[in-house]
mmCIF file of C-alpha atoms in Angstrom:
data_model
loop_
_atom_site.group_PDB
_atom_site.id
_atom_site.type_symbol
_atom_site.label_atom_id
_atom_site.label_comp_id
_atom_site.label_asym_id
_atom_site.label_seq_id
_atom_site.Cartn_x
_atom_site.Cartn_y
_atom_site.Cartn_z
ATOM 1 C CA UNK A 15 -6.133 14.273 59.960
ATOM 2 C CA UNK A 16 -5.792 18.174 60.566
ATOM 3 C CA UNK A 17 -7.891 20.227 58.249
ATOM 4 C CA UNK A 18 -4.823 21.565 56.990
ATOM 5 C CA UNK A 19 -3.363 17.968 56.550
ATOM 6 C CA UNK A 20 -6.652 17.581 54.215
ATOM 7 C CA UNK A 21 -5.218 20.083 51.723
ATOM 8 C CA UNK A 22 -2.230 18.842 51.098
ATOM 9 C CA UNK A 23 -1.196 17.144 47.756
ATOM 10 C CA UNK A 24 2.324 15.863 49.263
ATOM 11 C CA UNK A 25 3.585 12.566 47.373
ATOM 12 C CA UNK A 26 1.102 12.844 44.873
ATOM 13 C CA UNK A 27 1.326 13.457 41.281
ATOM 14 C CA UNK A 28 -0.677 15.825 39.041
ATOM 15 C CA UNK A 29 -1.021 15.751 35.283
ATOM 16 C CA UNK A 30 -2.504 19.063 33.969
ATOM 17 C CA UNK A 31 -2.976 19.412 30.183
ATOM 18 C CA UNK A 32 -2.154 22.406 27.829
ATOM 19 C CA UNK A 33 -0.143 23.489 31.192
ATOM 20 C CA UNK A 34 2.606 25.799 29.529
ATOM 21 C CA UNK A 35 1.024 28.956 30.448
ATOM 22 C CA UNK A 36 -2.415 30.944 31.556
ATOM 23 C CA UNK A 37 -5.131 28.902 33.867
ATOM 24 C CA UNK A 38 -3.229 25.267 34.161
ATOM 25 C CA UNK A 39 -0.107 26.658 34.832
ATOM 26 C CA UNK A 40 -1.701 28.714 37.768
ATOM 27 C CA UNK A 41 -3.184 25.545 38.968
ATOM 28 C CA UNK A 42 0.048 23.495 38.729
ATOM 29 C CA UNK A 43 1.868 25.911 40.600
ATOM 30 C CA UNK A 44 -0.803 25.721 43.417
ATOM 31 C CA UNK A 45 -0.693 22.069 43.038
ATOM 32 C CA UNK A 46 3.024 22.229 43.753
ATOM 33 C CA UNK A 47 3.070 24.502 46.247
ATOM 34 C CA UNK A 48 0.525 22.444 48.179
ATOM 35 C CA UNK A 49 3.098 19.346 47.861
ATOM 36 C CA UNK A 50 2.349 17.495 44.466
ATOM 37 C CA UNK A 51 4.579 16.432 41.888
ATOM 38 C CA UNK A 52 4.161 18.306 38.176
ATOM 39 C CA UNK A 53 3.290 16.922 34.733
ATOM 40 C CA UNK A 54 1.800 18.315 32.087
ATOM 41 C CA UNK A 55 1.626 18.669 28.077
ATOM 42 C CA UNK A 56 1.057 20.409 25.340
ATOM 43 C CA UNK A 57 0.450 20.045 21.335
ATOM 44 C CA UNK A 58 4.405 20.959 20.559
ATOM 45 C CA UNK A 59 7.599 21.581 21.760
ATOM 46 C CA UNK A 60 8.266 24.891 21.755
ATOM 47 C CA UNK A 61 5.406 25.408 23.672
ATOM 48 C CA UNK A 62 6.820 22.353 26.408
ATOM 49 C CA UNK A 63 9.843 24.497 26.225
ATOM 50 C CA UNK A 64 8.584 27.512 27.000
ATOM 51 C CA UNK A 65 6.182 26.188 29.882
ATOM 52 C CA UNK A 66 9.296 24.274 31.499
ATOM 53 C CA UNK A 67 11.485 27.656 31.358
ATOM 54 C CA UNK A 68 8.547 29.373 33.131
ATOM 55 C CA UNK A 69 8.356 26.381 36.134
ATOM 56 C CA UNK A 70 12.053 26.792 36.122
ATOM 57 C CA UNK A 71 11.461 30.187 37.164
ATOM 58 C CA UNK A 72 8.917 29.346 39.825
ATOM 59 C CA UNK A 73 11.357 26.844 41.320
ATOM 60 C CA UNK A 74 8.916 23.931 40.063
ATOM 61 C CA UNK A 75 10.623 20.807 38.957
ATOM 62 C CA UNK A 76 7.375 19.637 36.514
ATOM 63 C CA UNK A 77 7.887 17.418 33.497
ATOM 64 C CA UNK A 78 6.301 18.476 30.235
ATOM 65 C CA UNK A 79 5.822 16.123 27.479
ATOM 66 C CA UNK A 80 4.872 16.799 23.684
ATOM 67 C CA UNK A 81 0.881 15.083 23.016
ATOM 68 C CA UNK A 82 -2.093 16.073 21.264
ATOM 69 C CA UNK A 83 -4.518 14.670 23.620
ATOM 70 C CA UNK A 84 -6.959 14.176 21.360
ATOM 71 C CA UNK A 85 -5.194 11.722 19.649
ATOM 72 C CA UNK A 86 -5.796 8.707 21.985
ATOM 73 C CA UNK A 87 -3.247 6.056 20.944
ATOM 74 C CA UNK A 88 -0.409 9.192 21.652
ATOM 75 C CA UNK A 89 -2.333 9.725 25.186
ATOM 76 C CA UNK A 90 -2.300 6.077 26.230
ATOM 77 C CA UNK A 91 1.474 6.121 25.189
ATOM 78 C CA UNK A 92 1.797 9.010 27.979
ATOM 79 C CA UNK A 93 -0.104 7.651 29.964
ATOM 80 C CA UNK A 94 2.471 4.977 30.502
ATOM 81 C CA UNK A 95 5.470 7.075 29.977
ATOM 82 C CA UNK A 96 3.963 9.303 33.389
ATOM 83 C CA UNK A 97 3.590 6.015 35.461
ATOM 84 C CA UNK A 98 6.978 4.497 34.036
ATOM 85 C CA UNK A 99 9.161 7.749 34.941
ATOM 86 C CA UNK A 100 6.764 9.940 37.700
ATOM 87 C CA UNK A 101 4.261 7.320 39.302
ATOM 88 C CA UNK A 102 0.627 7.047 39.441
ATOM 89 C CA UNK A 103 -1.474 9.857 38.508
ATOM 90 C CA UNK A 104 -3.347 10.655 41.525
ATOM 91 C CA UNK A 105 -5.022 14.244 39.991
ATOM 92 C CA UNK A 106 -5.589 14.548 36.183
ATOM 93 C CA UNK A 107 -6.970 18.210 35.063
ATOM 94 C CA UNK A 108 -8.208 18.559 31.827
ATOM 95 C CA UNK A 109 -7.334 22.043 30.642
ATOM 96 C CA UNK A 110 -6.061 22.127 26.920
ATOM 97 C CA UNK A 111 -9.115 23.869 25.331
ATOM 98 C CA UNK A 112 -9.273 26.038 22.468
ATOM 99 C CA UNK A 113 -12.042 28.304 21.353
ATOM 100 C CA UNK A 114 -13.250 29.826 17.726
ATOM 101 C CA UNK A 115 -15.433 33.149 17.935
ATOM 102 C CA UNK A 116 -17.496 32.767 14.367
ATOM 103 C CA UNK A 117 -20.995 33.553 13.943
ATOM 104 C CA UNK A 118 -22.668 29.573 13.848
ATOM 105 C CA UNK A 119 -24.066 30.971 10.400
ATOM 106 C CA UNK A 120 -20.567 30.984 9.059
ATOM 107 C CA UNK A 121 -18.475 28.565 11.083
ATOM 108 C CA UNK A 122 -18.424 25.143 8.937
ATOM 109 C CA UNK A 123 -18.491 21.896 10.441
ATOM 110 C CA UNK A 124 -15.293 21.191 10.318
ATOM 111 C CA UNK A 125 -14.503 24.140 12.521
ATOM 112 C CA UNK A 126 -17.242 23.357 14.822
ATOM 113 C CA UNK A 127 -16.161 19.623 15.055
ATOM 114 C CA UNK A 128 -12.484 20.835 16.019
ATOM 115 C CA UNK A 129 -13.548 22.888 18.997
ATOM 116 C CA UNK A 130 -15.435 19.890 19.725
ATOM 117 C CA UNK A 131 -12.465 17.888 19.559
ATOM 118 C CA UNK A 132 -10.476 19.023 21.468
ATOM 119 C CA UNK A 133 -12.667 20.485 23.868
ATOM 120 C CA UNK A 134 -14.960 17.337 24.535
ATOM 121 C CA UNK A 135 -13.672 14.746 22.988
ATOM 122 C CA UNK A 136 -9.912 14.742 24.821
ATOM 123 C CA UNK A 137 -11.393 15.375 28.425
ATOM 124 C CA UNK A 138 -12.724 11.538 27.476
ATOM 125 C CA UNK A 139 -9.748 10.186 25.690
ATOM 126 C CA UNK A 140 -7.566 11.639 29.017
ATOM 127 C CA UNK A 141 -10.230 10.696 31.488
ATOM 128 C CA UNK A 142 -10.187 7.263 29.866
ATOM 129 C CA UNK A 143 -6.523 6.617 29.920
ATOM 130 C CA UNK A 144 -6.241 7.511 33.851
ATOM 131 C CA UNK A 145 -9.238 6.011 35.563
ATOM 132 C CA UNK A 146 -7.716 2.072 34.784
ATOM 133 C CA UNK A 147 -5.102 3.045 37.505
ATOM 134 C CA UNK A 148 -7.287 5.055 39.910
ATOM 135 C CA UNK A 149 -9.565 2.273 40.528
ATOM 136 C CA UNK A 150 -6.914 -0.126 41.169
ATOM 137 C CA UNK A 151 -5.237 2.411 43.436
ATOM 138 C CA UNK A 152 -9.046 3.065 45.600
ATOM 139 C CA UNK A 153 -8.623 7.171 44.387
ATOM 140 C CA UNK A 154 -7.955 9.126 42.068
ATOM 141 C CA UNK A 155 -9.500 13.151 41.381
ATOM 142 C CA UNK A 156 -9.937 14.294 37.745
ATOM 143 C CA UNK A 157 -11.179 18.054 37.422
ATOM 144 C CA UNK A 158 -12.767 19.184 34.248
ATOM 145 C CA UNK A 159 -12.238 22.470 33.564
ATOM 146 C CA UNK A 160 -15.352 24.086 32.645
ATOM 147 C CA UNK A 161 -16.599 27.276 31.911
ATOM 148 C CA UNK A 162 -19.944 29.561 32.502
ATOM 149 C CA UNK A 163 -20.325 28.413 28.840
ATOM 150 C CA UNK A 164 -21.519 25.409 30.554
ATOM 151 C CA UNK A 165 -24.478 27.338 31.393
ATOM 152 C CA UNK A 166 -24.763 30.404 29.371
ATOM 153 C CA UNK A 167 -25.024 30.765 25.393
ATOM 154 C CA UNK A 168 -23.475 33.560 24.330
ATOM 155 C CA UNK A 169 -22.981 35.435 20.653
ATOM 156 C CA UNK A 170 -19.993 33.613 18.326
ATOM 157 C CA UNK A 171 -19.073 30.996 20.337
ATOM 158 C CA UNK A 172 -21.777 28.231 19.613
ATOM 159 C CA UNK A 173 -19.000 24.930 19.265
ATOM 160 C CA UNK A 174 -17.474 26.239 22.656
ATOM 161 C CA UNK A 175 -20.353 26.056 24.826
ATOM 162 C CA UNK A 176 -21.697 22.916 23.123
ATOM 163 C CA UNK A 177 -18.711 21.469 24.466
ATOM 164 C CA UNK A 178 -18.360 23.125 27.875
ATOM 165 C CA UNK A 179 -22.254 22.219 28.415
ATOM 166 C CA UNK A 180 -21.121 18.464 27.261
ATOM 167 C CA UNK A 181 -17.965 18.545 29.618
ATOM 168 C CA UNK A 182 -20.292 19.165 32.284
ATOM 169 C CA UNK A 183 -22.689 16.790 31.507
ATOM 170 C CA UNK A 184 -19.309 14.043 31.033
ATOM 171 C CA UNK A 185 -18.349 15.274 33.782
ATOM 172 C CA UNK A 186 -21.538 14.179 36.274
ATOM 173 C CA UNK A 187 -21.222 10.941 34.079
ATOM 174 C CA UNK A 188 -17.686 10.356 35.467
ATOM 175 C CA UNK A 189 -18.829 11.409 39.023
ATOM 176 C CA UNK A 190 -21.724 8.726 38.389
ATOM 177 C CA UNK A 191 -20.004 5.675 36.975
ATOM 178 C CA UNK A 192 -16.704 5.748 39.518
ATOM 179 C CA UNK A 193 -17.977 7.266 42.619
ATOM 180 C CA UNK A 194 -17.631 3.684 44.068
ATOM 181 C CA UNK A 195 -14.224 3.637 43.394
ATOM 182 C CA UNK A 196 -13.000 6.722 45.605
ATOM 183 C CA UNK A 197 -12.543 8.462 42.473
ATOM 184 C CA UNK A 198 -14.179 11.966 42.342
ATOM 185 C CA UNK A 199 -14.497 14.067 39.142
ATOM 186 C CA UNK A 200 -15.783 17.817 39.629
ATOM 187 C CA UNK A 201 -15.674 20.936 37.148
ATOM 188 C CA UNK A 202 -13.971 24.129 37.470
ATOM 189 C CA UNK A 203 -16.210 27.091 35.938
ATOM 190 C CA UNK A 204 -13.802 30.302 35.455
ATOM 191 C CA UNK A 205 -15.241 33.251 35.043
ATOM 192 C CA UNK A 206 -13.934 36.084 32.984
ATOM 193 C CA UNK A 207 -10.289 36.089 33.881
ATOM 194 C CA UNK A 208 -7.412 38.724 33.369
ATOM 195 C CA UNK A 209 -4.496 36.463 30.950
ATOM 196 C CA UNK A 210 -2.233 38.151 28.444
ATOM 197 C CA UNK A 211 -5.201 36.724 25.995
ATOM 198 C CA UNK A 212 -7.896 38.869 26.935
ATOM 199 C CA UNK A 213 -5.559 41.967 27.477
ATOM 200 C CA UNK A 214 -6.576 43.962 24.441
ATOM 201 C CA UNK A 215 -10.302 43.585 25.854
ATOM 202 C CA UNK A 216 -9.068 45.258 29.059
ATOM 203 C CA UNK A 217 -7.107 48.443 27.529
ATOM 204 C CA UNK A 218 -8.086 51.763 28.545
ATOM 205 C CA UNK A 219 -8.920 53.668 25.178
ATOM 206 C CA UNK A 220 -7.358 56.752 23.749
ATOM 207 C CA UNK A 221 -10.621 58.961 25.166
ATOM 208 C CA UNK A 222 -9.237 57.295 28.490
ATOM 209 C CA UNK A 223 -12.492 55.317 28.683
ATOM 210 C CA UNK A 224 -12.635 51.787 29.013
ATOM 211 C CA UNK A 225 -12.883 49.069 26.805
ATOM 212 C CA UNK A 226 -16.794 48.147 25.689
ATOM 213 C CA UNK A 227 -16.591 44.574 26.566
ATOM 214 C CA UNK A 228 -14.287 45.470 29.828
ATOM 215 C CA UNK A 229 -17.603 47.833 30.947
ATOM 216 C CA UNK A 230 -20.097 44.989 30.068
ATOM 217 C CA UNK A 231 -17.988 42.507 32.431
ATOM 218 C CA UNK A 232 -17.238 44.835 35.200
ATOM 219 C CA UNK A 233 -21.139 45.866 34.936
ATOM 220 C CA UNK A 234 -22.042 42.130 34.590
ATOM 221 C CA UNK A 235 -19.775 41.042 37.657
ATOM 222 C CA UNK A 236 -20.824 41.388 41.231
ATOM 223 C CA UNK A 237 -17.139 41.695 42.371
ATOM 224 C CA UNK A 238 -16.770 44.172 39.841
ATOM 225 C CA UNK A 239 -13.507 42.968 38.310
ATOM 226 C CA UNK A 240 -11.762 40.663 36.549
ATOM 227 C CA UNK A 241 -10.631 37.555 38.109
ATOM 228 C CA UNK A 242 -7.426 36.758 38.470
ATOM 229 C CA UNK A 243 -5.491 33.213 37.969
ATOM 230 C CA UNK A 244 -4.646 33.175 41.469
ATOM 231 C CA UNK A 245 -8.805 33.224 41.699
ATOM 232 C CA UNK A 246 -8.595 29.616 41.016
ATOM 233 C CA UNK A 247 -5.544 27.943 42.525
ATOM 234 C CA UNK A 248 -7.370 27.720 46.101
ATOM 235 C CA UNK A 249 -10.590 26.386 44.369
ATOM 236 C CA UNK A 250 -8.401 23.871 42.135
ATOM 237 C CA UNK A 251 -6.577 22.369 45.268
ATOM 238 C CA UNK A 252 -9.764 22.114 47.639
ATOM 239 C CA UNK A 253 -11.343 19.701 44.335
ATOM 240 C CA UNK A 254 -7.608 17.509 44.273
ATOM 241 C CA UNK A 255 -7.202 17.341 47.830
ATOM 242 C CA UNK A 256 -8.711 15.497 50.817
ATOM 243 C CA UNK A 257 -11.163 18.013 51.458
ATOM 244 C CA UNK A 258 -13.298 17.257 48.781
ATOM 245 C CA UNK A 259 -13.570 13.337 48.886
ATOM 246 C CA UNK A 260 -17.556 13.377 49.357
ATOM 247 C CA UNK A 261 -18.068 16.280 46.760
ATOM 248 C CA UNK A 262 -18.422 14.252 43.229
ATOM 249 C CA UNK A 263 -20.202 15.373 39.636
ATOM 250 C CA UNK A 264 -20.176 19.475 40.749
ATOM 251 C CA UNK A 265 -18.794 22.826 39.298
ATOM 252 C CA UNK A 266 -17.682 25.253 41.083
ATOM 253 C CA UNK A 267 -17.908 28.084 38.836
ATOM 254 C CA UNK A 268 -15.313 30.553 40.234
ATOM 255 C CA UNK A 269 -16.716 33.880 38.665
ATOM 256 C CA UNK A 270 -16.819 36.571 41.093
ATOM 257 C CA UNK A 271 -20.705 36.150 41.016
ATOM 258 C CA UNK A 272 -22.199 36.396 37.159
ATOM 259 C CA UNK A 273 -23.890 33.261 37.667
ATOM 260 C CA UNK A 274 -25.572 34.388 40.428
ATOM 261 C CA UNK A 275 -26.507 38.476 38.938
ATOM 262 C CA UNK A 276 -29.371 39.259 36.718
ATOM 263 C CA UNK A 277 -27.223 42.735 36.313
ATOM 264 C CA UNK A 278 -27.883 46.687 37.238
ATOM 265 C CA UNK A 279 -31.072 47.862 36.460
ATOM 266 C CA UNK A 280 -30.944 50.300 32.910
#
């Protein structure tokens, strides 16, 4: 096999979650340019709507489905639905995350057990549905996507990176328990990346300045920019692909560097 050959995804199928727009659409349209065919969900239709009109546009014939994947009777229902009217799922990435910036002092449980939820709790309930058929099939790639919250704490967002550092911790576990089977499960750790949600924190400010927490991430990031979506579609298909079949349990945290930067000296 060509090293080329080794990145392609032709003939088989993806399943990215909360794929309508942002970082899993990105990936699912690398994913389908390298050859793969398209599924993914999210928690209503208007969104599945909206995220098929947008494929449409790219030319990318991807099914969407309605399912809250943390609801794991509705996943194992899709589950079946995929391999009933797609095929196998070959690559599962688990994307749908949501995030609540509240002080832990005044975020109740309840909030902190959501964010949990559905940032924890469904990359299991998802993982758990799919790896039945990838170890009868002798493969099968499922890529968590992380983030440097796996690593980092930062101010406000205590429920996210409990679950981000538990993703990455589930995600070794995966890497650990199914390695035998051909099945590899890695992380994806995006940086700070430019999406119509963290435009306002990139606007230039009436003085013409720019935004505060724009200069702390340019001023934290060795690349000195943003990333961009595109950032991760290479990164996403070298982790589904060929290429990776002996890399199992890592994250690749695709962040122009912060990792890596103790930052400028005052």
């Amino acid at each position: 096999m060509s090293i080329l050959e080794q990145f392609s995804l032709e003939g088989k199928t993806a399943w990215i979650t909360g794929a309508s727009y942002g970082i899993g659409f990105a990936i699912a349209k690398a994913y389908s340019q390298a050859g793969a065919k398209i599924v993914f969900n999210d928690i209503n239709q208007d969104l599945v709507d909206k995220g098929l009109a947008s494929y449409k546009e790219e030319g990318i014939d991807a099914k969407g489905y309605v399912c809250d994947v943390t609801d794991e009777a509705a996943v194992n229902e899709l589950v079946k639905k995929i391999e009933a009217e797609v095929g196998s799922i070959d690559i599962l990435v688990n994307n749908a995350g949501i995030i609540k910036r509240i002080p832990m002092h005044e975020m109740s449980a309840e909030q902190f057990r959501q964010v949990i939820d559905v940032d924890l709790n469904a990359p299991f309930i998802v993982s758990k549905a799919v790896i039945p058929s990838m170890m009868k099939n002798g493969h099968g790639k499922i890529i968590n996507i992380c983030s440097m919250m796996s690593e980092l704490g930062r101010e406000t967002v205590s429920a996210y990176a409990a679950a981000k550092g538990g993703l990455k911790m589930l995600t070794r576990n995966i890497a650990s328990e199914y390695g035998e089977y051909n099945i590899q499960c890695n992380g994806i750790g995006p940086g700070y990346i430019a999406t119509p949600q963290t435009a306002p924190l990139r606007e230039i400010q009436p003085d013409g300045s720019r935004h505060p927490f724009d200069q702390f991430i340019i001023a934290k990031t060795p690349a000195a920019r943003w990333g961009s979506t595109d950032d991760l579609m290479g990164p996403a298909v070298f982790l589904a692909s060929d290429a990776s079949n002996f890399v199992n349990g890592h994250v690749l945290y695709v962040d122009g560097g912060i990792l890596a930067y103790i930052g400028k000296q005052p």
